[in-house]
CSV table of C-alpha atoms in Angstrom, one decimal:
chain,number,residue,atom,x,y,z
A,1,MET,CA,105.6,122.4,86.2
A,2,LYS,CA,107.1,120.1,83.6
A,3,ARG,CA,105.4,120.3,80.2
A,4,CYS,CA,104.1,117.2,78.3
A,5,LEU,CA,103.2,117.5,74.7
A,6,VAL,CA,100.6,115.0,73.6
A,7,VAL,CA,100.6,114.4,69.9
A,8,ASP,CA,97.8,112.4,68.4
A,9,ASP,CA,95.2,112.9,65.7
A,10,SER,CA,92.5,111.4,67.9
A,11,ARG,CA,90.9,114.0,70.1
A,12,ILE,CA,89.8,111.4,72.6
A,13,ILE,CA,93.3,109.9,72.9
A,14,ARG,CA,94.7,113.4,73.4
A,15,ARG,CA,92.2,114.1,76.1
A,16,VAL,CA,92.8,110.8,77.9
A,17,ALA,CA,96.6,111.1,77.8
A,18,SER,CA,96.5,114.7,78.8
A,19,LYS,CA,94.3,113.9,81.9
A,20,ILE,CA,96.7,111.1,82.8
A,21,VAL,CA,99.9,113.2,82.6
A,22,TYR,CA,98.1,116.1,84.4
A,23,GLU,CA,97.3,113.8,87.3
A,24,LEU,CA,101.0,112.8,87.3
A,25,GLY,CA,102.0,116.4,87.8
A,26,PHE,CA,102.7,117.6,84.2
A,27,GLU,CA,101.2,120.5,82.3
A,28,PRO,CA,99.7,119.0,79.2
A,29,GLU,CA,99.8,120.6,75.7
A,30,GLU,CA,98.1,119.0,72.7
A,31,ALA,CA,98.9,118.8,69.0
A,32,GLU,CA,96.9,116.9,66.4
A,33,ASP,CA,99.8,116.0,64.1
A,34,GLY,CA,103.5,116.1,63.7
A,35,LYS,CA,103.6,119.6,62.1
A,36,LYS,CA,101.6,121.2,64.8
A,37,ALA,CA,103.7,119.4,67.4
A,38,LEU,CA,106.9,120.8,65.8
A,39,GLU,CA,105.4,124.4,65.8
A,40,ALA,CA,104.5,123.9,69.5
A,41,SER,CA,108.1,122.7,70.2
A,42,ARG,CA,109.6,125.7,68.5
A,43,VAL,CA,107.6,128.0,70.8
A,44,HIS,CA,108.3,126.0,73.9
A,45,MET,CA,110.4,122.8,74.0
A,46,PRO,CA,108.5,120.2,76.0
A,47,ASP,CA,110.0,118.1,78.7
A,48,ILE,CA,108.1,115.0,77.6
A,49,ALA,CA,106.4,114.2,74.3
A,50,ILE,CA,103.9,111.3,73.9
A,51,VAL,CA,103.6,110.7,70.2
A,52,ASP,CA,101.3,108.7,68.0
A,53,TRP,CA,102.8,107.0,64.9
A,54,ASP,CA,100.2,107.4,62.1
A,55,MET,CA,99.0,110.9,61.7
A,56,PRO,CA,98.0,113.2,58.8
A,57,ASN,CA,100.4,115.9,57.6
A,58,MET,CA,103.4,114.6,59.5
A,59,ASP,CA,103.7,111.3,61.2
A,60,GLY,CA,105.2,110.5,64.5
A,61,LEU,CA,108.5,109.3,63.2
A,62,SER,CA,109.1,112.4,61.0
A,63,PHE,CA,108.2,114.6,64.0
A,64,VAL,CA,110.7,112.9,66.3
A,65,GLN,CA,113.4,113.1,63.6
A,66,GLU,CA,112.8,116.8,63.1
A,67,LEU,CA,112.5,117.4,66.9
A,68,ARG,CA,115.9,115.8,67.6
A,69,LYS,CA,117.5,118.1,65.0
A,70,MET,CA,116.2,121.2,66.7
A,71,PRO,CA,118.3,123.2,69.2
A,72,GLY,CA,117.5,121.6,72.6
A,73,GLY,CA,115.6,118.9,70.8
A,74,ASP,CA,117.8,116.2,72.2
A,75,LYS,CA,116.4,117.0,75.7
A,76,PRO,CA,112.7,115.9,75.6
A,77,ILE,CA,111.8,112.4,76.7
A,78,VAL,CA,109.9,110.9,73.8
A,79,ILE,CA,107.4,108.1,74.3
A,80,PHE,CA,105.7,106.6,71.3
A,81,CYS,CA,102.1,105.7,72.0
A,82,THR,CA,100.7,103.8,69.1
A,83,ALA,CA,98.7,100.9,67.9
A,84,GLU,CA,101.7,99.8,65.8
A,85,ASN,CA,103.0,96.9,67.9
A,86,GLU,CA,105.3,94.8,65.8
A,87,VAL,CA,108.9,94.5,66.9
A,88,HIS,CA,110.2,96.3,63.8
A,89,HIS,CA,108.0,99.3,64.6
A,90,ILE,CA,109.4,99.4,68.1
A,91,GLU,CA,113.0,99.1,66.9
A,92,ARG,CA,112.4,101.8,64.3
A,93,ALA,CA,111.0,104.2,66.8
A,94,LEU,CA,113.9,103.6,69.2
A,95,ASP,CA,116.4,104.1,66.3
A,96,THR,CA,114.7,107.3,65.4
A,97,GLY,CA,115.2,108.7,68.9
A,98,ALA,CA,112.3,107.6,71.0
A,99,ASN,CA,113.1,106.7,74.6
A,100,GLU,CA,110.2,104.5,75.3
A,101,TYR,CA,107.2,102.8,73.6
A,102,ILE,CA,103.6,102.3,74.6
A,103,MET,CA,101.3,100.0,72.7
A,104,LYS,CA,97.7,101.0,72.6
A,105,PRO,CA,95.4,100.4,74.4
A,106,PHE,CA,97.1,101.9,77.4
A,107,ASP,CA,96.1,103.1,80.9
A,108,SER,CA,97.4,105.4,83.5
A,109,GLU,CA,99.5,102.7,85.2
A,110,ILE,CA,101.4,102.0,82.0
A,111,VAL,CA,102.1,105.8,81.5
A,112,ARG,CA,103.2,106.1,85.1
A,113,SER,CA,105.5,103.1,84.9
A,114,LYS,CA,107.1,104.3,81.7
A,115,LEU,CA,107.7,107.8,83.2
A,116,THR,CA,109.1,106.1,86.4
A,117,ILE,CA,111.5,104.0,84.3
A,118,LEU,CA,112.7,107.2,82.6
A,119,GLY,CA,113.2,109.0,85.9
A,120,ALA,CA,110.7,111.7,84.8
A,121,LEU,CA,108.5,111.5,88.0
A,122,ASP,CA,109.6,113.4,91.0
B,1,MET,CA,78.1,90.8,107.9
B,2,GLN,CA,77.4,89.6,111.5
B,3,PRO,CA,80.4,90.2,113.9
B,4,ASP,CA,80.5,86.4,114.6
B,5,ASP,CA,80.9,85.7,110.9
B,6,PHE,CA,83.6,88.3,110.5
B,7,ASP,CA,85.5,86.9,113.4
B,8,PHE,CA,85.2,83.4,111.9
B,9,LEU,CA,86.5,84.6,108.6
B,10,ALA,CA,89.4,86.5,110.2
B,11,ARG,CA,90.4,83.4,112.2
B,12,LEU,CA,90.3,81.2,109.1
B,13,LEU,CA,92.4,83.6,107.1
B,14,LYS,CA,94.9,84.1,109.9
B,15,GLU,CA,95.3,80.3,110.3
B,16,ARG,CA,95.5,79.5,106.6
B,17,SER,CA,97.5,82.5,105.3
B,18,GLY,CA,98.7,84.7,108.1
B,19,LEU,CA,96.5,87.5,106.7
B,20,VAL,CA,95.4,89.8,109.5
B,21,LEU,CA,91.9,91.0,108.9
B,22,THR,CA,91.0,93.9,111.2
B,23,LYS,CA,87.4,95.1,111.7
B,24,ASP,CA,87.9,98.1,109.5
B,25,LYS,CA,88.5,95.8,106.5
B,26,GLY,CA,84.9,94.9,106.0
B,27,TYR,CA,84.9,96.5,102.6
B,28,LEU,CA,87.8,94.2,101.6
B,29,VAL,CA,85.8,91.1,102.5
B,30,GLU,CA,82.8,92.4,100.5
B,31,ASN,CA,84.9,93.3,97.5
B,32,ARG,CA,86.9,90.1,97.3
B,33,LEU,CA,84.3,87.5,98.4
B,34,THR,CA,81.2,88.8,96.6
B,35,PRO,CA,82.5,87.1,93.3
B,36,VAL,CA,82.9,83.8,95.3
B,37,VAL,CA,79.3,84.2,96.6
B,38,ARG,CA,78.1,84.6,93.0
B,39,GLN,CA,80.2,81.9,91.4
B,40,ARG,CA,79.1,79.3,94.0
B,41,ARG,CA,75.5,80.5,93.9
B,42,TYR,CA,75.1,81.3,97.5
B,43,LYS,CA,72.3,83.7,98.3
B,44,SER,CA,74.4,85.9,100.6
B,45,MET,CA,77.8,86.3,102.4
B,46,MET,CA,76.1,84.9,105.5
B,47,GLU,CA,75.3,81.7,103.6
B,48,LEU,CA,78.9,81.4,102.3
B,49,VAL,CA,80.3,81.8,105.9
B,50,GLY,CA,77.7,79.2,107.0
B,51,ALA,CA,79.1,76.7,104.4
B,52,LEU,CA,82.7,77.5,105.5
B,53,LYS,CA,81.7,76.7,109.1
B,54,THR,CA,80.7,73.2,108.0
B,55,GLY,CA,84.4,72.7,107.1
B,56,GLU,CA,84.2,72.7,103.3
B,57,GLN,CA,87.9,72.5,102.4
B,58,ALA,CA,87.6,73.5,98.7
B,59,LEU,CA,85.5,76.5,99.7
B,60,ALA,CA,88.0,77.6,102.3
B,61,GLU,CA,90.8,77.4,99.7
B,62,ALA,CA,88.7,79.5,97.3
B,63,VAL,CA,88.1,82.1,100.0
B,64,VAL,CA,91.8,82.3,100.9
B,65,GLU,CA,92.7,82.6,97.2
B,66,ALA,CA,90.1,85.4,96.7
B,67,MET,CA,91.3,87.3,99.7
B,68,MET,CA,95.0,87.3,98.7
B,69,ALA,CA,96.3,90.6,97.2
B,70,LYS,CA,97.7,89.8,93.8
B,71,ASP,CA,99.2,93.2,93.0
B,72,THR,CA,102.5,92.7,91.2
B,73,GLY,CA,104.3,93.8,88.2
B,74,PHE,CA,107.6,93.7,86.4
B,75,PHE,CA,110.2,95.8,88.3
B,76,ARG,CA,107.4,96.7,90.7
B,77,ASP,CA,108.0,100.2,92.2
B,78,TRP,CA,111.3,100.3,90.2
B,79,LYS,CA,113.5,101.6,93.1
B,80,PRO,CA,113.8,98.3,95.0
B,81,PHE,CA,115.0,96.6,91.8
B,82,GLU,CA,117.5,99.4,91.2
B,83,HIS,CA,118.7,98.9,94.8
B,84,PHE,CA,119.0,95.2,94.1
B,85,ARG,CA,121.0,95.8,91.0
B,86,ASN,CA,123.3,98.4,92.3
B,87,ARG,CA,123.8,97.5,96.0
B,88,VAL,CA,122.5,94.1,97.0
B,89,LEU,CA,123.7,92.1,94.0
B,90,PRO,CA,127.3,93.4,94.1
B,91,ASN,CA,127.5,92.7,97.8
B,92,LEU,CA,126.0,89.3,97.3
B,93,LEU,CA,128.6,88.4,94.6
B,94,THR,CA,131.4,89.6,96.9
B,95,ALA,CA,130.1,87.6,99.8
B,96,ARG,CA,129.7,84.4,97.7
B,97,LYS,CA,132.8,84.7,95.6
B,98,THR,CA,134.2,81.5,96.8
B,99,LYS,CA,131.0,79.5,96.6
B,100,HIS,CA,130.0,80.9,93.2
B,101,SER,CA,126.3,80.2,94.0
B,102,PHE,CA,123.4,81.9,95.6
B,103,ARG,CA,119.6,81.5,95.9
B,104,ILE,CA,117.0,84.2,96.0
B,105,LEU,CA,113.6,83.6,97.6
B,106,CYS,CA,110.6,85.5,96.3
B,107,ALA,CA,108.1,85.0,99.1
B,108,GLY,CA,104.7,85.9,97.8
B,109,VAL,CA,105.8,85.7,94.2
B,110,SER,CA,102.2,86.0,93.0
B,111,THR,CA,102.1,85.7,89.2
B,112,GLY,CA,105.9,85.8,88.9
B,113,GLN,CA,106.7,89.2,87.4
B,114,GLU,CA,109.0,90.2,90.2
B,115,ALA,CA,110.9,86.9,90.1
B,116,TYR,CA,111.4,87.3,86.3
B,117,SER,CA,112.5,90.8,86.9
B,118,LEU,CA,115.3,89.6,89.1
B,119,ALA,CA,116.2,87.0,86.5
B,120,MET,CA,116.4,89.7,83.9
B,121,ILE,CA,118.8,91.7,86.1
B,122,LEU,CA,121.0,88.6,86.6
B,123,ASP,CA,120.9,88.0,82.8
B,124,GLY,CA,122.1,91.6,82.3
B,125,LEU,CA,125.3,90.7,84.1
B,126,GLY,CA,126.3,88.4,81.3
B,127,HIS,CA,129.8,87.1,81.6
B,128,ALA,CA,130.2,88.4,85.1
B,129,LEU,CA,128.0,85.5,86.2
B,130,ALA,CA,129.8,82.9,84.1
B,131,GLY,CA,130.4,79.8,86.2
B,132,TRP,CA,128.0,80.9,88.9
B,133,GLN,CA,124.9,78.9,89.9
B,134,ALA,CA,122.0,81.3,90.6
B,135,GLU,CA,118.6,80.1,91.6
B,136,ILE,CA,115.4,82.1,92.1
B,137,VAL,CA,112.7,80.4,94.1
B,138,GLY,CA,109.2,81.7,94.1
B,139,ILE,CA,106.6,80.7,96.6
B,140,ASP,CA,103.0,81.7,97.0
B,141,LEU,CA,99.8,80.5,98.8
B,142,SER,CA,97.8,80.9,95.6
B,143,PRO,CA,98.0,77.9,93.2
B,144,VAL,CA,96.2,79.9,90.6
B,145,ALA,CA,98.9,82.6,90.7
B,146,LEU,CA,101.7,80.0,90.7
B,147,THR,CA,100.2,78.5,87.5
B,148,VAL,CA,100.5,81.8,85.8
B,149,ALA,CA,104.0,82.3,87.1
B,150,THR,CA,105.1,79.0,85.9
B,151,ALA,CA,103.6,79.6,82.4
B,152,GLY,CA,105.4,82.9,82.1
B,153,LEU,CA,102.8,84.2,79.7
B,154,TYR,CA,101.7,87.8,80.2
B,155,SER,CA,99.2,90.2,78.5
B,156,GLN,CA,100.3,93.3,76.6
B,157,PHE,CA,99.0,95.4,79.6
B,158,GLU,CA,101.1,93.3,82.0
B,159,VAL,CA,104.4,93.5,80.1
B,160,GLN,CA,104.0,97.3,79.6
B,161,ARG,CA,103.6,97.9,83.3
B,162,GLY,CA,107.1,98.2,84.5
B,163,LEU,CA,109.2,96.6,81.7
B,164,PRO,CA,111.4,99.0,79.8
B,165,VAL,CA,110.7,98.5,76.1
B,166,ARG,CA,114.3,97.4,75.3
B,167,THR,CA,114.0,94.8,78.1
B,168,LEU,CA,110.7,93.7,76.6
B,169,LEU,CA,112.3,93.2,73.2
B,170,LYS,CA,115.1,91.2,74.7
B,171,HIS,CA,113.2,88.8,76.8
B,172,PHE,CA,109.8,88.3,75.1
């Protein structure tokens, strides 16, 4: 089962996103900030990471930058999932190494379509 | 709903839209026509069908409109559009290389996302289509859906369902 790391400081968002990816066939793992997400990635590199932007301790951008430097860190598909919805935010996320971008609020169809686009659904 | 009323509705939909309503689709009628019953302040579905039987044209149009499936999305189901991009389009360009023109018909275009998806694919060809005349024609029974399609304005939810973010940035 492919693993999906859900990184968000909101417990509710983590829970909702985890449920969505579980129903799409992924094993979800949750982290409440970028630091914890990096620790989780060191133990077990995820196949997909769904990442919030603004979080305490380490934000989403810094997490993705660090993740991409790690051995095997170029492999995970990274999808930002954030309330930041200006063009410059999206461009910055893509420049940092994100593969896709979801603007909150989101639903299961949006997550499904992004994963389909990225070829992550079997 | 009385069997006679159901049969009347089924005939009306078949004649006006080609939609085949089989008897196991009673739930679909309830789901889609209950809002029409409420909006037009009928007391029941039976009363709505009774009004339809008197030949109210505007009501018949509203019923057909409500019964039409409007499921659509940008690059809906993804793979058919990949197939269009990778197989159909190259073959089409080869077949029309002397005419340098082609038309694509989107039958049942609904609110337009699939037609715009095709346009985005064509746009992606850039100079390869220079000098070509390409036309995408969308048709639909629903005037409401066509109004949305013509306006080309979509919600944040709609653009995120199916559009890769780079494509979103490029075209919106």
